[in-house]
Amino acid sequence: MLHLRLITPSDKTDDVVRLIEKTVGTAHVAVLPGAARNPVGDLVLCDVAREAGDELLTDLQELGIQERGSIAVENIDLSLSKRADKAEAEAPGEGADAVLWEHLADATHEESTLSATYLAFLTLATMIAACGVVLDNAILIVGAMAVGPEFGPLAGLSTALVQRAPRLALRSLIALVVGFAVAMAVTVGFSSFMDTLDLFSKEQLKADRPSTAFVYAPDAFSFIVAVLAGIAGTLSLTSAKSGALVGVAISVTTVPAAANAAVALSYGDTKQTWGSTEQLLLNLLGIVLAGALTLLAQKWLWGKRPRGNAP
């Protein structure tokens, strides 16, 4: 269930209440006239089944509530109410399959913004992965994958393609390009520093690395895994199952490939640098393509669901 908190202009409150009452899957409607002070208006509260949430939010925006008031949405972790159970049963579809497009756009907007924290996490992940590829340590590689925040802008780019949002697409591209450029540049310096300490060496990079050689040897499986990870990651975002993102993060080689390219570049190994760069670009392309296609499929399938209206 979702909880909606609306500040509505007094002249729109009756329309909002009628809209809520006619939407199948709503419950616990409460109206507090004149309760809002900034902006001035009435406070309307209600709960709605997740599968009816996007429909109701779209209709509320068509009334212009967001222009003169506000629309706030929260997830309800626990609701002990027979009326809520009835509302969820009446709403067509399954809550786990529902996509809240406004929530998705807002989440990807935040996660795809280039910030100091984003750069720090991506840079740290790349340096950890650099240690992993030089030492041929799979544990460090997995750890670096889990730390990397790059799925946020990748999801943002997929969402932007489906929603035709050029600003979100540009923001996501900037986060990806600048983020990886900075992370790789810092890792080149880090590799050189580790070399001066005799902790990294060209011989280690050139040696057989059975656990990490895959990061500079792209093949068909690289793209297939990236596509599968993109589908899983997108589903985890749209179904609010964020825990699955950890599994997605450690299934693709974006950060390790960037790290290997940076270390190889510091030693002038153009073959590994180019191979790792190909691996990185192949994974990025696969995730974005899979994410966009997954969102398009969800949009089409959910559009086939009958809209519910209360009698």
GROMACS .gro file of N, CA and C in nm, residues 189-244:
model
  168
  189GLY      N    1   4.687   0.732  -1.131
  189GLY     CA    2   4.779   0.786  -1.032
  189GLY      C    3   4.799   0.692  -0.915
  190PHE      N    4   4.691   0.629  -0.873
  190PHE     CA    5   4.700   0.532  -0.763
  190PHE      C    6   4.790   0.416  -0.800
  191SER      N    7   4.777   0.368  -0.924
  191SER     CA    8   4.859   0.257  -0.971
  191SER      C    9   5.007   0.295  -0.972
  192SER      N   10   5.035   0.417  -1.020
  192SER     CA   11   5.174   0.463  -1.022
  192SER      C   12   5.231   0.474  -0.880
  193PHE      N   13   5.146   0.524  -0.789
  193PHE     CA   14   5.189   0.535  -0.649
  193PHE      C   15   5.217   0.398  -0.589
  194MET      N   16   5.129   0.302  -0.616
  194MET     CA   17   5.149   0.166  -0.565
  194MET      C   18   5.273   0.102  -0.626
  195ASP      N   19   5.304   0.139  -0.750
  195ASP     CA   20   5.424   0.086  -0.815
  195ASP      C   21   5.550   0.139  -0.746
  196THR      N   22   5.548   0.265  -0.707
  196THR     CA   23   5.665   0.321  -0.638
  196THR      C   24   5.686   0.255  -0.502
  197LEU      N   25   5.579   0.202  -0.446
  197LEU     CA   26   5.590   0.131  -0.317
  197LEU      C   27   5.619  -0.017  -0.337
  198ASP      N   28   5.638  -0.058  -0.464
  198ASP     CA   29   5.662  -0.199  -0.499
  198ASP      C   30   5.546  -0.290  -0.460
  199LEU      N   31   5.425  -0.233  -0.457
  199LEU     CA   32   5.306  -0.312  -0.429
  199LEU      C   33   5.236  -0.356  -0.557
  200PHE      N   34   5.252  -0.277  -0.664
  200PHE     CA   35   5.206  -0.313  -0.798
  200PHE      C   36   5.329  -0.330  -0.885
  201SER      N   37   5.317  -0.416  -0.986
  201SER     CA   38   5.426  -0.430  -1.083
  201SER      C   39   5.368  -0.470  -1.218
  202LYS      N   40   5.442  -0.438  -1.323
  202LYS     CA   41   5.399  -0.474  -1.458
  202LYS      C   42   5.396  -0.625  -1.475
  203GLU      N   43   5.484  -0.693  -1.406
  203GLU     CA   44   5.487  -0.839  -1.415
  203GLU      C   45   5.358  -0.900  -1.361
  204GLN      N   46   5.305  -0.843  -1.254
  204GLN     CA   47   5.177  -0.892  -1.200
  204GLN      C   48   5.064  -0.872  -1.301
  205LEU      N   49   5.067  -0.757  -1.368
  205LEU     CA   50   4.963  -0.729  -1.467
  205LEU      C   51   4.973  -0.824  -1.585
  206LYS      N   52   5.096  -0.856  -1.626
  206LYS     CA   53   5.117  -0.942  -1.743
  206LYS      C   54   5.101  -1.090  -1.711
  207ALA      N   55   5.110  -1.125  -1.584
  207ALA     CA   56   5.105  -1.266  -1.545
  207ALA      C   57   4.968  -1.326  -1.572
  208ASP      N   58   4.964  -1.460  -1.571
  208ASP     CA   59   4.836  -1.529  -1.585
  208ASP      C   60   4.747  -1.493  -1.466
  209ARG      N   61   4.625  -1.451  -1.496
  209ARG     CA   62   4.531  -1.414  -1.391
  209ARG      C   63   4.400  -1.489  -1.413
  210PRO      N   64   4.393  -1.614  -1.374
  210PRO     CA   65   4.274  -1.695  -1.402
  210PRO      C   66   4.145  -1.641  -1.341
  211SER      N   67   4.156  -1.567  -1.232
  211SER     CA   68   4.034  -1.517  -1.166
  211SER      C   69   3.985  -1.384  -1.221
  212THR      N   70   4.075  -1.308  -1.285
  212THR     CA   71   4.035  -1.173  -1.328
  212THR      C   72   4.067  -1.142  -1.473
  213ALA      N   73   4.116  -1.237  -1.548
  213ALA     CA   74   4.150  -1.211  -1.689
  213ALA      C   75   4.028  -1.173  -1.771
  214PHE      N   76   3.911  -1.211  -1.725
  214PHE     CA   77   3.789  -1.182  -1.801
  214PHE      C   78   3.762  -1.032  -1.816
  215VAL      N   79   3.821  -0.949  -1.730
  215VAL     CA   80   3.788  -0.807  -1.734
  215VAL      C   81   3.847  -0.736  -1.855
  216TYR      N   82   3.942  -0.798  -1.924
  216TYR     CA   83   3.996  -0.737  -2.045
  216TYR      C   84   3.979  -0.828  -2.167
  217ALA      N   85   3.891  -0.926  -2.156
  217ALA     CA   86   3.866  -1.018  -2.267
  217ALA      C   87   3.715  -1.027  -2.294
  218PRO      N   88   3.657  -0.922  -2.353
  218PRO     CA   89   3.511  -0.923  -2.378
  218PRO      C   90   3.472  -1.029  -2.479
  219ASP      N   91   3.357  -1.090  -2.457
  219ASP     CA   92   3.303  -1.188  -2.550
  219ASP      C   93   3.151  -1.182  -2.546
  220ALA      N   94   3.086  -1.275  -2.612
  220ALA     CA   95   2.940  -1.274  -2.619
  220ALA      C   96   2.877  -1.286  -2.481
  221PHE      N   97   2.941  -1.363  -2.393
  221PHE     CA   98   2.886  -1.381  -2.258
  221PHE      C   99   2.887  -1.250  -2.180
  222SER      N  100   2.985  -1.164  -2.207
  222SER     CA  101   2.990  -1.034  -2.140
  222SER      C  102   2.862  -0.956  -2.168
  223PHE      N  103   2.822  -0.953  -2.294
  223PHE     CA  104   2.702  -0.878  -2.332
  223PHE      C  105   2.577  -0.945  -2.278
  224ILE      N  106   2.572  -1.077  -2.284
  224ILE     CA  107   2.455  -1.151  -2.235
  224ILE      C  108   2.435  -1.127  -2.086
  225VAL      N  109   2.543  -1.135  -2.008
  225VAL     CA  110   2.534  -1.113  -1.864
  225VAL      C  111   2.490  -0.969  -1.836
  226ALA      N  112   2.544  -0.874  -1.912
  226ALA     CA  113   2.506  -0.734  -1.893
  226ALA      C  114   2.357  -0.713  -1.921
  227VAL      N  115   2.306  -0.777  -2.025
  227VAL     CA  116   2.163  -0.766  -2.057
  227VAL      C  117   2.078  -0.825  -1.945
  228LEU      N  118   2.116  -0.943  -1.899
  228LEU     CA  119   2.040  -1.007  -1.791
  228LEU      C  120   2.045  -0.922  -1.664
  229ALA      N  121   2.161  -0.866  -1.634
  229ALA     CA  122   2.174  -0.780  -1.517
  229ALA      C  123   2.091  -0.654  -1.531
  230GLY      N  124   2.087  -0.598  -1.652
  230GLY     CA  125   2.005  -0.480  -1.677
  230GLY      C  126   1.858  -0.506  -1.655
  231ILE      N  127   1.812  -0.623  -1.698
  231ILE     CA  128   1.671  -0.660  -1.676
  231ILE      C  129   1.644  -0.676  -1.528
  232ALA      N  130   1.731  -0.748  -1.458
  232ALA     CA  131   1.712  -0.770  -1.314
  232ALA      C  132   1.717  -0.640  -1.236
  233GLY      N  133   1.810  -0.553  -1.271
  233GLY     CA  134   1.822  -0.426  -1.201
  233GLY      C  135   1.701  -0.338  -1.221
  234THR      N  136   1.649  -0.333  -1.342
  234THR     CA  137   1.531  -0.252  -1.371
  234THR      C  138   1.409  -0.306  -1.298
  235LEU      N  139   1.393  -0.436  -1.297
  235LEU     CA  140   1.281  -0.495  -1.225
  235LEU      C  141   1.291  -0.467  -1.075
  236SER      N  142   1.413  -0.469  -1.022
  236SER     CA  143   1.429  -0.443  -0.879
  236SER      C  144   1.392  -0.299  -0.846
  237LEU      N  145   1.419  -0.206  -0.937
  237LEU     CA  146   1.382  -0.066  -0.914
  237LEU      C  147   1.232  -0.046  -0.923
  238THR      N  148   1.170  -0.101  -1.026
  238THR     CA  149   1.028  -0.076  -1.046
  238THR      C  150   0.940  -0.150  -0.947
  239SER      N  151   0.991  -0.260  -0.892
  239SER     CA  152   0.910  -0.336  -0.795
  239SER      C  153   0.947  -0.303  -0.652
  240ALA      N  154   1.034  -0.203  -0.633
  240ALA     CA  155   1.076  -0.158  -0.500
  240ALA      C  156   1.153  -0.266  -0.424
  241LYS      N  157   1.209  -0.364  -0.495
  241LYS     CA  158   1.290  -0.468  -0.430
  241LYS      C  159   1.437  -0.428  -0.445
  242SER      N  160   1.477  -0.324  -0.371
  242SER     CA  161   1.610  -0.268  -0.387
  242SER      C  162   1.720  -0.364  -0.345
  243GLY      N  163   1.688  -0.462  -0.263
  243GLY     CA  164   1.790  -0.557  -0.220
  243GLY      C  165   1.850  -0.634  -0.337
  244ALA      N  166   1.773  -0.652  -0.442
  244ALA     CA  167   1.824  -0.725  -0.558
  244ALA      C  168   1.932  -0.648  -0.632
   0.00000   0.00000   0.00000
